[in-house]
Coordinates of C-alpha atoms in Angstrom, one line a residue:
M1 CA -97.8 93.2 90.5
A2 CA -96.2 96.6 91.4
R3 CA -99.4 98.3 90.2
Y4 CA -101.5 96.3 92.7
L5 CA -99.1 96.9 95.6
T6 CA -99.1 100.7 94.9
R7 CA -103.0 100.7 95.1
L8 CA -102.7 99.0 98.5
L9 CA -101.3 102.3 99.9
G10 CA -104.8 103.8 99.9
T11 CA -105.8 101.7 102.9
R12 CA -103.1 103.2 105.1
N13 CA -104.9 106.5 105.3
R14 CA -107.4 104.8 107.6
T15 CA -104.9 103.2 109.8
L16 CA -104.5 106.0 112.3
L17 CA -108.3 106.3 112.9
V18 CA -108.7 102.5 113.3
N19 CA -105.9 102.2 115.8
A20 CA -107.1 105.2 117.7
G21 CA -110.6 103.5 117.9
V22 CA -109.0 100.3 119.1
V23 CA -107.1 102.1 121.9
A24 CA -110.3 103.9 122.9
L25 CA -112.3 100.7 122.9
L26 CA -109.7 98.9 125.0
S27 CA -109.7 101.8 127.5
L28 CA -113.5 101.6 127.7
V29 CA -113.4 97.9 128.3
F30 CA -110.7 98.3 131.0
V31 CA -112.8 101.1 132.7
L32 CA -115.9 98.9 132.6
A33 CA -113.8 96.0 134.0
L34 CA -112.5 98.2 136.8
T35 CA -116.0 99.3 137.6
H36 CA -117.2 95.7 137.8
I37 CA -114.3 94.7 140.0
H38 CA -115.0 97.7 142.3
H39 CA -118.6 96.8 142.7
T40 CA -117.7 93.2 143.3
R41 CA -115.2 94.1 145.9
V42 CA -117.6 96.5 147.6
N43 CA -120.3 93.8 147.6
Q44 CA -117.8 91.2 149.0
T45 CA -116.7 93.7 151.7
V46 CA -120.3 94.5 152.7
E47 CA -121.2 90.8 152.8
A48 CA -118.1 90.0 155.0
F49 CA -119.1 92.9 157.2
D50 CA -122.6 91.5 157.5
Q51 CA -121.3 88.1 158.5
S52 CA -119.1 89.7 161.1
I53 CA -122.1 91.6 162.6
H54 CA -124.1 88.4 162.6
R55 CA -121.3 86.5 164.4
I56 CA -120.9 89.2 167.0
A57 CA -124.5 90.1 167.6
V58 CA -126.1 86.6 167.2
A59 CA -123.7 83.7 167.4
D60 CA -121.4 85.2 170.0
I61 CA -124.3 86.4 172.1
D62 CA -126.0 83.0 171.9
R63 CA -122.7 81.4 173.2
L64 CA -122.5 84.1 176.0
L65 CA -126.1 83.4 177.1
A66 CA -125.4 79.6 177.0
F67 CA -122.3 80.3 179.2
F68 CA -124.5 82.2 181.8
E69 CA -127.1 79.5 181.6
N70 CA -124.5 77.0 182.8
R71 CA -123.3 79.5 185.5
A72 CA -127.0 79.8 186.6
Y73 CA -127.3 76.0 187.1
D74 CA -123.9 76.0 188.9
N75 CA -125.1 78.7 191.2
L76 CA -128.4 77.0 192.0
A77 CA -126.5 73.8 192.7
S78 CA -124.4 75.6 195.4
P79 CA -125.1 74.5 198.9
G80 CA -127.9 76.5 200.6
V81 CA -129.0 78.5 197.6
L82 CA -132.2 76.6 196.9
Q83 CA -133.1 76.4 200.6
A84 CA -132.6 80.2 201.0
M85 CA -134.9 80.7 198.0
R86 CA -137.6 78.5 199.5
A87 CA -137.2 80.3 202.8
K88 CA -137.4 83.7 201.0
D89 CA -134.2 84.8 202.7
P90 CA -132.5 87.5 200.7
E91 CA -129.7 88.1 203.2
S92 CA -128.6 84.5 202.9
L93 CA -128.8 84.6 199.1
L94 CA -126.6 87.8 199.1
A95 CA -124.1 86.1 201.4
L96 CA -124.0 82.9 199.4
T97 CA -123.7 84.4 195.9
R98 CA -122.3 88.0 196.1
E99 CA -118.7 86.7 195.6
R100 CA -119.8 84.6 192.6
F101 CA -121.5 87.7 191.1
E102 CA -118.3 89.7 191.5
V103 CA -116.2 87.0 189.8
L104 CA -118.7 86.8 186.9
K105 CA -118.7 90.6 186.5
R106 CA -114.9 90.7 186.4
E107 CA -115.1 88.1 183.6
T108 CA -117.9 89.9 181.8
P109 CA -118.1 93.6 182.8
E110 CA -121.4 94.0 180.9
L111 CA -123.1 91.7 183.5
E112 CA -125.3 94.2 185.4
V113 CA -128.2 92.1 186.8
M114 CA -128.1 89.0 189.0
Q115 CA -131.5 88.7 190.7
Y116 CA -133.4 86.0 192.5
H117 CA -137.2 85.8 192.1
A118 CA -139.7 84.2 194.4
A119 CA -142.4 81.8 193.1
D120 CA -145.1 84.3 194.1
G121 CA -143.8 86.9 191.5
T122 CA -141.9 89.2 193.9
S123 CA -138.2 90.0 193.8
L124 CA -136.3 87.8 196.2
G125 CA -133.0 89.8 196.1
R126 CA -131.0 91.9 193.7
I127 CA -127.4 90.7 194.1
H128 CA -126.3 93.6 191.9
Y129 CA -128.3 96.1 194.0
P130 CA -128.4 94.8 197.6
G131 CA -131.2 96.0 199.8
S132 CA -133.9 96.2 197.0
W133 CA -136.3 93.2 197.2
G134 CA -139.9 92.3 197.8
D135 CA -141.4 94.4 194.9
P136 CA -144.0 92.6 192.6
I137 CA -141.6 92.7 189.7
S138 CA -143.3 90.0 187.5
A139 CA -146.3 92.2 187.1
S140 CA -144.3 94.4 184.7
R141 CA -142.0 91.7 183.3
P142 CA -143.7 89.3 180.9
M143 CA -140.6 87.2 180.7
L144 CA -140.7 86.5 184.5
A145 CA -144.4 85.9 184.4
R146 CA -143.9 83.2 181.8
V147 CA -141.2 81.5 183.9
H148 CA -143.4 81.6 187.0
E149 CA -146.3 80.1 185.0
E150 CA -144.5 77.5 182.8
H151 CA -141.4 76.8 184.9
V152 CA -139.1 76.9 181.8
T153 CA -135.8 78.6 181.0
V154 CA -136.4 81.8 179.0
K155 CA -134.0 84.1 177.3
G156 CA -134.3 87.2 175.2
M157 CA -134.1 91.0 175.2
E158 CA -136.5 92.9 177.5
L159 CA -137.1 96.4 178.9
G160 CA -137.3 96.5 182.6
R161 CA -137.6 99.2 185.2
F162 CA -133.9 99.8 185.0
G163 CA -133.4 99.7 181.3
L164 CA -132.9 97.3 178.3
F165 CA -131.0 94.0 179.0
L166 CA -130.2 90.7 177.4
R167 CA -131.9 88.6 180.0
L168 CA -131.7 84.9 181.0
V169 CA -134.1 83.5 183.5
V170 CA -133.6 79.9 184.9
P171 CA -136.3 78.2 187.0
A172 CA -135.3 76.6 190.3
F173 CA -136.8 73.4 191.9
I174 CA -136.5 71.5 195.1
D175 CA -137.7 67.9 194.8
G176 CA -139.6 68.8 191.6
K177 CA -141.4 71.7 193.3
Y178 CA -140.9 75.2 191.8
V179 CA -139.4 77.6 194.3
G180 CA -138.5 80.6 192.1
A181 CA -136.0 81.6 189.5
L182 CA -132.5 83.1 189.0
E183 CA -132.0 85.9 186.4
F184 CA -128.9 87.3 184.7
G185 CA -129.0 90.5 182.8
L186 CA -126.3 91.7 180.3
N187 CA -126.1 95.4 179.2
P188 CA -126.7 95.3 175.4
K189 CA -123.9 97.9 175.0
L190 CA -121.6 94.9 175.1
I191 CA -122.7 94.2 171.5
L192 CA -121.9 97.8 170.5
R193 CA -118.5 97.6 172.2
R194 CA -117.6 94.3 170.6
I195 CA -118.5 95.6 167.2
R196 CA -116.3 98.6 167.7
E197 CA -113.4 96.5 169.0
E198 CA -113.5 93.7 166.5
I199 CA -114.5 95.4 163.2
G200 CA -113.9 99.1 164.1
A201 CA -117.5 100.3 163.4
E202 CA -119.9 102.5 165.2
S203 CA -123.3 101.2 166.0
L204 CA -126.5 101.8 168.1
L205 CA -129.6 100.0 169.2
I206 CA -133.0 101.3 168.1
I207 CA -135.6 100.2 170.7
N208 CA -139.0 99.3 169.4
P209 CA -141.3 102.3 170.1
A210 CA -144.2 100.0 171.0
A211 CA -142.1 98.1 173.5
A212 CA -140.8 101.4 175.0
Q213 CA -144.2 103.0 175.3
K214 CA -145.6 99.8 177.0
L215 CA -143.1 100.1 179.8
A216 CA -142.5 103.9 179.9
A217 CA -144.8 104.6 182.8
D218 CA -143.0 102.0 185.0
L219 CA -139.4 102.9 184.1
A220 CA -137.2 103.8 187.1
D221 CA -135.0 105.7 184.7
P222 CA -137.0 107.1 181.6
L223 CA -133.9 106.5 179.4
A224 CA -134.0 110.1 178.0
L225 CA -137.4 109.9 176.4
A226 CA -136.7 113.3 174.7
C227 CA -137.8 111.8 171.4
H228 CA -141.4 111.9 172.6
G229 CA -141.7 108.1 172.3
A230 CA -140.9 107.9 168.6
Q231 CA -137.9 105.6 169.3
L232 CA -135.3 105.0 171.9
Q233 CA -131.6 104.9 171.0
L234 CA -128.9 103.1 172.9
C235 CA -125.3 103.8 172.0
L236 CA -121.8 103.9 173.6
E237 CA -121.0 107.0 175.7
D238 CA -118.4 108.3 173.2
S239 CA -120.2 107.2 170.0
R240 CA -120.4 109.7 167.2
F241 CA -123.1 107.7 165.4
V242 CA -126.0 110.0 164.6
I243 CA -128.8 109.0 162.1
P244 CA -129.2 111.9 159.6
E245 CA -132.6 113.6 159.6
G246 CA -135.0 112.2 157.1
C247 CA -133.1 108.9 156.8
D248 CA -135.3 105.8 156.7
S249 CA -133.2 103.5 158.8
S250 CA -135.6 100.6 158.0
E251 CA -134.2 100.4 154.4
E252 CA -131.8 97.4 154.3
N253 CA -128.1 98.1 153.6
M254 CA -128.8 101.7 152.5
S255 CA -126.0 104.1 151.5
L256 CA -125.3 107.3 153.4
R257 CA -123.0 110.2 153.0
V258 CA -122.1 112.1 156.2
D259 CA -119.3 114.6 156.6
E260 CA -117.7 113.8 153.3
H261 CA -117.7 110.1 154.1
D262 CA -119.6 107.3 152.4
Y263 CA -121.2 104.7 154.6
I264 CA -123.3 101.6 154.3
L265 CA -126.0 101.3 157.1
H266 CA -126.5 97.7 158.1
N267 CA -129.8 97.0 159.9
H268 CA -130.7 93.4 159.3
V269 CA -130.0 92.1 162.9
G270 CA -132.9 92.4 165.3
F271 CA -133.4 91.3 168.9
N272 CA -136.6 89.6 170.1
D273 CA -138.2 89.1 173.5
H274 CA -139.1 85.7 174.8
E275 CA -142.3 85.6 172.7
G276 CA -140.4 86.4 169.5
Q277 CA -141.6 90.0 169.3
R278 CA -139.1 92.6 168.0
V279 CA -137.7 94.6 170.9
A280 CA -134.7 96.4 169.3
R281 CA -132.9 96.7 166.0
L282 CA -129.1 97.0 165.6
L283 CA -127.8 99.7 163.2
V284 CA -124.1 99.5 162.2
L285 CA -122.2 102.1 160.0
Q286 CA -119.6 100.6 157.6
D287 CA -117.2 103.3 156.3
V288 CA -116.7 102.4 152.6
S289 CA -115.0 105.7 151.8
P290 CA -111.5 104.1 151.4
L291 CA -112.8 101.7 148.8
I292 CA -114.5 104.5 146.8
D293 CA -111.5 106.8 147.1
R294 CA -109.2 104.1 145.9
F295 CA -111.5 103.3 143.0
Q296 CA -111.7 107.0 142.0
A297 CA -107.9 107.3 142.2
V298 CA -107.4 104.2 140.0
M299 CA -110.0 105.4 137.6
A300 CA -108.3 108.8 137.2
L301 CA -105.0 107.1 136.7
T302 CA -106.5 104.7 134.1
L303 CA -108.1 107.5 132.1
T304 CA -104.9 109.6 132.2
S305 CA -102.9 106.5 131.1
A306 CA -105.4 105.7 128.3
L307 CA -105.1 109.3 127.0
A308 CA -101.3 109.2 127.1
A309 CA -101.3 105.8 125.4
L310 CA -103.6 107.0 122.7
I311 CA -101.4 110.0 121.9
A312 CA -98.3 107.7 122.0
V313 CA -99.9 105.2 119.6
L314 CA -101.0 107.9 117.2
L315 CA -97.5 109.4 117.2
F316 CA -95.9 106.0 116.8
L317 CA -98.2 105.1 113.9
R318 CA -97.6 108.4 112.1
H319 CA -93.9 107.8 112.3
T320 CA -94.3 104.2 111.2
L321 CA -96.4 105.2 108.1
I322 CA -93.8 107.7 107.1
L323 CA -91.2 105.0 107.2
M324 CA -93.4 102.7 105.2
E325 CA -93.7 105.3 102.4
H326 CA -89.9 105.3 102.1
E327 CA -89.6 101.6 102.2
L328 CA -92.5 100.7 99.9
A329 CA -90.4 100.6 96.7
A330 CA -87.7 98.5 98.4
G331 CA -90.5 96.3 99.8
Q332 CA -92.0 95.6 96.4
A333 CA -88.6 94.5 95.1
R334 CA -88.0 92.2 98.1
L335 CA -91.5 90.7 97.8
R336 CA -90.9 89.9 94.1
A337 CA -87.6 88.3 95.1
I338 CA -89.2 86.2 97.8
V339 CA -92.1 85.1 95.6
S340 CA -89.7 84.2 92.9
S341 CA -87.5 82.1 95.2
M342 CA -90.4 80.2 96.7
D343 CA -90.7 76.4 96.1
E344 CA -94.5 76.7 95.9
G345 CA -96.1 78.0 92.7
V346 CA -97.7 81.5 93.0
Y347 CA -99.8 83.3 90.4
M348 CA -102.3 86.2 90.4
L349 CA -105.4 86.7 88.3
D350 CA -107.3 89.9 87.6
T351 CA -111.1 90.1 87.9
K352 CA -111.6 88.6 84.5
G353 CA -109.5 85.5 85.3
L354 CA -106.5 86.6 83.2
L355 CA -103.0 86.0 84.5
V356 CA -101.1 89.1 85.7
F357 CA -98.3 87.4 87.6
I358 CA -96.6 84.0 87.9
N359 CA -93.4 83.0 89.8
P360 CA -90.6 80.8 88.4
A361 CA -91.6 77.8 90.6
A362 CA -95.1 77.7 89.0
L363 CA -93.6 78.0 85.5
R364 CA -91.2 75.2 86.3
M365 CA -93.9 72.8 87.6
L366 CA -96.3 73.6 84.7
G367 CA -93.6 73.5 82.0
Y368 CA -94.4 76.9 80.4
E369 CA -92.6 80.2 79.8
E370 CA -93.9 83.4 81.3
D371 CA -94.9 85.0 78.0
E372 CA -96.9 82.0 77.0
L373 CA -99.3 82.5 79.9
L374 CA -99.4 86.3 80.8
G375 CA -102.7 87.9 79.8
R376 CA -104.4 84.6 79.1
N377 CA -107.2 82.7 80.9
L378 CA -105.2 80.3 83.0
H379 CA -108.1 78.1 84.0
D380 CA -108.6 77.1 80.3
I381 CA -105.0 76.2 80.1
I382 CA -104.1 74.3 83.3
H383 CA -107.4 73.5 85.1
H384 CA -110.0 72.6 82.5
T385 CA -110.5 69.0 83.5
N386 CA -110.5 67.3 87.0
R387 CA -108.8 64.0 88.0
H388 CA -111.9 62.0 87.0
G389 CA -111.7 63.3 83.4
E390 CA -114.7 65.6 83.9
H391 CA -114.8 69.1 82.4
V392 CA -114.5 71.9 85.0
P393 CA -116.4 75.1 84.0
S394 CA -114.6 78.3 84.7
E395 CA -117.3 79.6 87.0
R396 CA -116.8 76.5 89.3
C397 CA -113.0 76.9 89.6
P398 CA -112.2 77.8 93.2
I399 CA -109.5 80.3 92.1
N400 CA -112.2 82.2 90.1
L401 CA -114.7 81.7 92.9
A402 CA -112.4 83.6 95.2
I403 CA -112.9 86.6 93.0
H404 CA -116.7 86.3 92.6
R405 CA -117.5 85.4 96.3
M406 CA -114.7 87.4 97.9
E407 CA -113.7 84.5 100.1
G408 CA -110.8 82.1 100.3
F409 CA -110.7 78.5 99.3
Q410 CA -108.4 75.6 100.1
M411 CA -108.2 72.4 97.9
E412 CA -106.3 69.2 98.2
N413 CA -105.9 66.3 95.8
D414 CA -106.7 68.3 92.7
I415 CA -104.9 68.3 89.4
F416 CA -103.2 70.9 87.1
W417 CA -102.3 70.1 83.5
R418 CA -98.7 70.6 82.3
K419 CA -97.8 71.9 78.9
D420 CA -96.7 68.4 77.8
G421 CA -100.3 67.1 78.7
Q422 CA -99.3 65.4 81.9
A423 CA -101.4 65.9 85.0
I424 CA -99.8 66.8 88.4
R425 CA -101.6 66.3 91.7
V426 CA -101.6 69.6 93.6
A427 CA -102.9 71.2 96.8
Y428 CA -103.6 74.9 96.6
T429 CA -105.2 77.9 98.4
A430 CA -107.0 80.7 96.6
S431 CA -107.6 84.1 98.2
P432 CA -109.2 87.3 97.0
V433 CA -107.1 90.4 96.5
L434 CA -108.8 93.5 98.0
I435 CA -107.7 97.0 97.5
D436 CA -109.7 99.8 99.2
D437 CA -112.5 97.2 99.9
H438 CA -112.7 96.5 96.1
I439 CA -112.0 93.2 94.6
A440 CA -108.9 93.3 92.4
G441 CA -108.5 89.7 91.5
S442 CA -107.2 86.5 93.3
V443 CA -103.9 84.9 94.2
A444 CA -103.2 81.2 94.2
V445 CA -100.4 79.3 95.9
F446 CA -100.0 75.6 95.0
R447 CA -97.5 72.8 95.4
D448 CA -96.9 69.3 93.9
D449 CA -98.9 67.1 96.3
R450 CA -97.8 63.6 95.2
E451 CA -95.5 62.8 98.1
R452 CA -98.0 64.0 100.7
L453 CA -100.8 62.0 99.3
E454 CA -98.7 58.9 99.1
R455 CA -97.7 59.4 102.8
E456 CA -101.3 59.9 103.8
E457 CA -102.4 56.8 101.9
A458 CA -99.8 54.7 103.7
L459 CA -100.8 56.3 107.1
S460 CA -104.4 55.6 106.4
E461 CA -103.7 51.9 105.8
A462 CA -101.6 51.7 108.9
R463 CA -104.4 53.5 110.9
R464 CA -106.9 51.0 109.6
Q465 CA -104.8 48.1 110.6
S466 CA -104.2 49.6 114.1
E467 CA -108.0 50.2 114.6
E468 CA -108.7 46.5 113.7
L469 CA -106.0 45.4 116.1
N470 CA -107.5 47.6 118.8
R471 CA -111.0 46.2 118.1
Q472 CA -109.7 42.7 118.5
L473 CA -107.9 43.6 121.8
Q474 CA -111.2 45.2 123.1
V475 CA -113.1 42.0 122.3
K476 CA -110.4 40.0 124.2
V477 CA -110.5 42.3 127.2
Q478 CA -114.3 42.1 127.3
E479 CA -114.2 38.3 127.2
I480 CA -111.5 38.1 129.9
T481 CA -113.5 40.5 132.1
R482 CA -116.7 38.5 131.6
V483 CA -114.9 35.3 132.5
S484 CA -113.2 36.8 135.5
E485 CA -116.6 38.0 136.9
T486 CA -118.7 34.9 136.1
D487 CA -119.0 31.7 138.0
A488 CA -117.9 29.0 135.6
L489 CA -120.4 26.4 136.8
T490 CA -123.7 28.4 137.1
M491 CA -122.8 31.2 134.6
I492 CA -124.0 33.9 137.1
A493 CA -121.9 36.5 138.9
N494 CA -119.1 35.1 141.1
R495 CA -118.2 36.3 144.5
A496 CA -115.6 38.9 143.3
K497 CA -118.1 40.5 141.0
F498 CA -120.8 40.5 143.7
N499 CA -118.4 42.2 146.2
S500 CA -117.8 45.0 143.7
V501 CA -121.5 45.5 143.0
L502 CA -122.3 45.3 146.8
Q503 CA -119.8 48.1 147.6
H504 CA -121.2 50.3 144.7
E505 CA -124.9 49.8 145.6
Y506 CA -124.2 50.2 149.4
S507 CA -122.4 53.6 148.7
R508 CA -125.3 54.7 146.5
A509 CA -127.9 53.7 149.2
Q510 CA -126.0 55.6 151.8
R511 CA -125.7 58.7 149.6
Y512 CA -129.4 58.8 148.6
G513 CA -131.0 57.2 151.6
T514 CA -132.6 54.4 149.6
P515 CA -133.4 50.9 151.0
L516 CA -131.1 48.0 150.4
S517 CA -131.3 44.4 151.6
L518 CA -129.1 41.2 151.4
I519 CA -130.5 37.7 151.0
L520 CA -128.1 34.8 151.7
F521 CA -129.3 31.2 151.1
D522 CA -127.9 27.7 150.5
I523 CA -129.2 24.3 149.5
D524 CA -130.3 22.1 152.4
H525 CA -128.4 18.7 152.8
F526 CA -126.4 19.4 149.6
K527 CA -123.6 17.1 150.7
R528 CA -126.2 14.3 150.8
I529 CA -126.9 15.0 147.1
N530 CA -123.2 14.7 146.2
D531 CA -122.7 11.6 148.3
T532 CA -125.8 9.9 146.9
H533 CA -125.9 11.0 143.2
G534 CA -122.4 12.1 142.6
H535 CA -120.8 15.5 142.1
L536 CA -121.9 15.8 138.5
C537 CA -125.5 15.6 139.7
G538 CA -124.7 18.1 142.4
D539 CA -123.3 20.5 139.7
K540 CA -126.5 20.1 137.7
V541 CA -128.6 21.0 140.8
L542 CA -126.5 24.1 141.3
R543 CA -127.0 25.2 137.7
E544 CA -130.8 24.5 137.9
V545 CA -131.1 26.5 141.1
A546 CA -129.2 29.4 139.6
R547 CA -131.4 29.3 136.5
L548 CA -134.7 29.1 138.4
V549 CA -133.8 31.9 140.8
G550 CA -132.3 34.2 138.1
E551 CA -135.5 33.9 136.0
N552 CA -137.6 35.2 138.9
L553 CA -135.5 38.2 139.8
R554 CA -135.8 41.8 138.4
S555 CA -133.1 43.6 136.5
S556 CA -132.5 45.8 139.6
D557 CA -131.7 42.7 141.7
H558 CA -128.1 41.3 141.8
F559 CA -127.6 37.5 142.0
A560 CA -124.3 35.7 142.5
R561 CA -122.9 32.4 143.7
W562 CA -121.3 33.1 147.1
G563 CA -119.4 29.8 147.2
G564 CA -120.2 26.0 147.3
E565 CA -123.9 25.6 147.6
E566 CA -124.4 29.2 148.9
F567 CA -126.0 32.0 146.8
V568 CA -126.6 35.7 147.5
I569 CA -129.1 38.3 146.3
L570 CA -128.8 42.1 146.7
T571 CA -132.1 43.9 146.2
P572 CA -133.1 47.6 146.5
E573 CA -135.9 46.8 148.9
N574 CA -136.5 47.2 152.6
Q575 CA -136.2 44.2 154.9
T576 CA -139.9 43.4 154.8
N577 CA -140.0 43.3 151.0
A578 CA -136.7 41.4 150.9
K579 CA -138.1 38.7 153.2
A580 CA -141.2 38.4 150.9
L581 CA -138.9 37.9 147.9
A582 CA -136.9 35.3 149.8
E583 CA -140.2 33.5 150.7
K584 CA -141.2 33.5 147.0
I585 CA -137.9 32.0 145.9
R586 CA -138.0 29.4 148.8
A587 CA -141.4 28.3 147.6
L588 CA -140.4 28.1 143.9
I589 CA -137.4 25.9 144.8
A590 CA -139.4 23.7 147.2
H591 CA -142.0 23.0 144.5
H592 CA -139.6 22.5 141.6
P593 CA -138.7 19.0 140.6
F594 CA -134.9 18.5 140.3
E595 CA -133.9 15.5 138.1
P596 CA -132.8 13.0 139.3
V597 CA -132.8 14.3 142.9
G598 CA -136.5 15.2 143.1
A599 CA -137.5 17.8 145.6
L600 CA -135.0 19.9 147.6
T601 CA -135.2 22.9 149.9
C602 CA -133.1 26.0 150.7
S603 CA -132.7 28.0 153.9
F604 CA -132.6 31.8 153.8
G605 CA -131.1 34.6 155.9
V606 CA -132.2 38.2 155.2
T607 CA -130.9 41.5 156.5
R608 CA -131.2 45.2 155.6
C609 CA -128.2 47.3 154.6
D610 CA -129.5 50.8 155.1
G611 CA -128.1 51.6 158.6
D612 CA -124.7 52.7 159.9
A613 CA -123.1 49.3 160.1
T614 CA -120.3 48.0 157.8
L615 CA -120.7 45.6 154.9
D616 CA -118.9 42.9 156.9
D617 CA -121.4 43.4 159.7
Y618 CA -124.4 43.0 157.3
L619 CA -122.9 39.9 155.7
M620 CA -122.3 38.4 159.2
Q621 CA -125.9 39.2 160.2
A622 CA -127.3 37.6 157.0
D623 CA -125.1 34.5 157.7
K624 CA -126.3 34.3 161.3
A625 CA -129.9 34.6 160.1
L626 CA -129.2 31.8 157.6
Y627 CA -127.9 29.5 160.3
R628 CA -130.9 30.3 162.5
A629 CA -133.0 29.0 159.6
K630 CA -130.9 25.9 159.5
E631 CA -131.2 25.3 163.2
S632 CA -135.0 25.9 163.1
G633 CA -135.6 23.1 160.7
R634 CA -134.4 24.3 157.3
N635 CA -136.6 25.3 154.3
R636 CA -137.4 28.7 156.0
V637 CA -136.6 32.4 156.0
E638 CA -135.0 34.1 159.0
T639 CA -134.3 37.9 159.2
A640 CA -131.6 39.7 161.1
G641 CA -132.4 41.3 164.4
A642 CA -133.5 44.9 164.8
E643 CA -130.1 45.8 166.2
V644 CA -128.5 45.8 162.7
G645 CA -127.5 49.3 161.6
A646 CA -128.9 50.8 164.8

């Protein structure tokens, strides 16, 4: 055995290289993971930034315009305002609403326009700019022209003679007659300011060139058309946001590098006029330099740490291998002592199947001395015949197969033959011995398996008995369940079972929006049957009704005895189809001979269950419909009113 252990030392020469490769691979995986985390974090940050932009520029602005729409209605409802508009009296309008304008401007400093418009398209008074009125403003303002023509509230972004504003125009009426409109205009810089205040980003508005050129000739302030009409930019006075030359700002979420900083340019939010045409586009710069700098710092630290770890691992392994050289001889002795002291039998074969090592426990279990077996073919001595008395060829022996196939085997409930001819039941594992990737033989570890097999056989019998007991219990449980859910007289579902089905089907109908209807019916004059023919005859009639109805229902319908002579049907149909089903059953019963009673009839109440009412409401409506059928002469079908589930 010492000869084989000495040969194993040849594999240690590759240990340093293998471990260095493992450390390098782990470092690469860690770097890739960090890169993935970085990209994920950047994407999440960009997405959250996008959502914040949308909230500020769209949702918050919509709420702000809705607020001013309410203020417009309040203002028009103030005493004297509509009359002054009809009289085209700008002085009265100024006196009535100037204070309101000042209050609104204190609340929202970006409010710059509050203007009344006459029905003929002229300005009726600029509250924000007193003294200017009477000009034909609607001729250059499509939004106003639409309000004057259609008399509807219009909102959107529009260029006017005094610049770009978020505008809201509300029509005004006296006794249904259009008398003009009230306009509020918000400086769109409020969007840029709120973006800076809430998310700390710089932004600007790019005005659509076509919209700018269309109104350029009529602008009171040309808005610095130094760009020769290519595009107009609106930004905060102290903004440092400048689009680099050659940058295509139409590319969505593009990356920029300006002044040693990395940015993401967000440009997906646009502003339309009242007709849905694009007037301006919002550009927002997101500084992602801190994320990138942090990633680069972590990456540098990771690579440095990986290199230091690699050096440390190599030094540690070199030191360890040196110690292994010194301890190998002592290790061989300890290994032999351990194997010799084991209770399991251990032996080793060479590539020809000849025994090269066997421990004392194996010799004791087999009844041999060591010199009787060393150098001999052990299979022919202890493993030549299986427990069925059949010959086992050497090439089929798992211990030899471990050599030829270079793979391990595990066997249970096999036998080895002792020297005295007695068979012992064993369990064993066989593993190939590899030295420098070359097969050197196989090693087998076995134990006397009689006690384990006896325990397993006893456990198997106990498990079989337990499974049989469980099967019997399941049958009993199923029988008890069936009895508890079945009406003992008619052998159809009882009320408890139906309530469970009703709750389940109602929840499913609510979830998927499918129709569901309830049919409640009972036998007309059933007490007369009991009084005339006796209760046994009455029971027979109930069973016959249950059989007749059950044979004419589909598998998707649920049928149960509700109580006494009352029955209930739940069907996945709308109320019209459910009524048709009830009519069919009513006719079947009315034309069926019931011995010895003869003919009998039933009354039906039908309701749908696909509204917003409760199950108790539906049951009550079906019951009311049933009693209407009774009161209307019996042997008929009545449906619940249209108010059910409304």
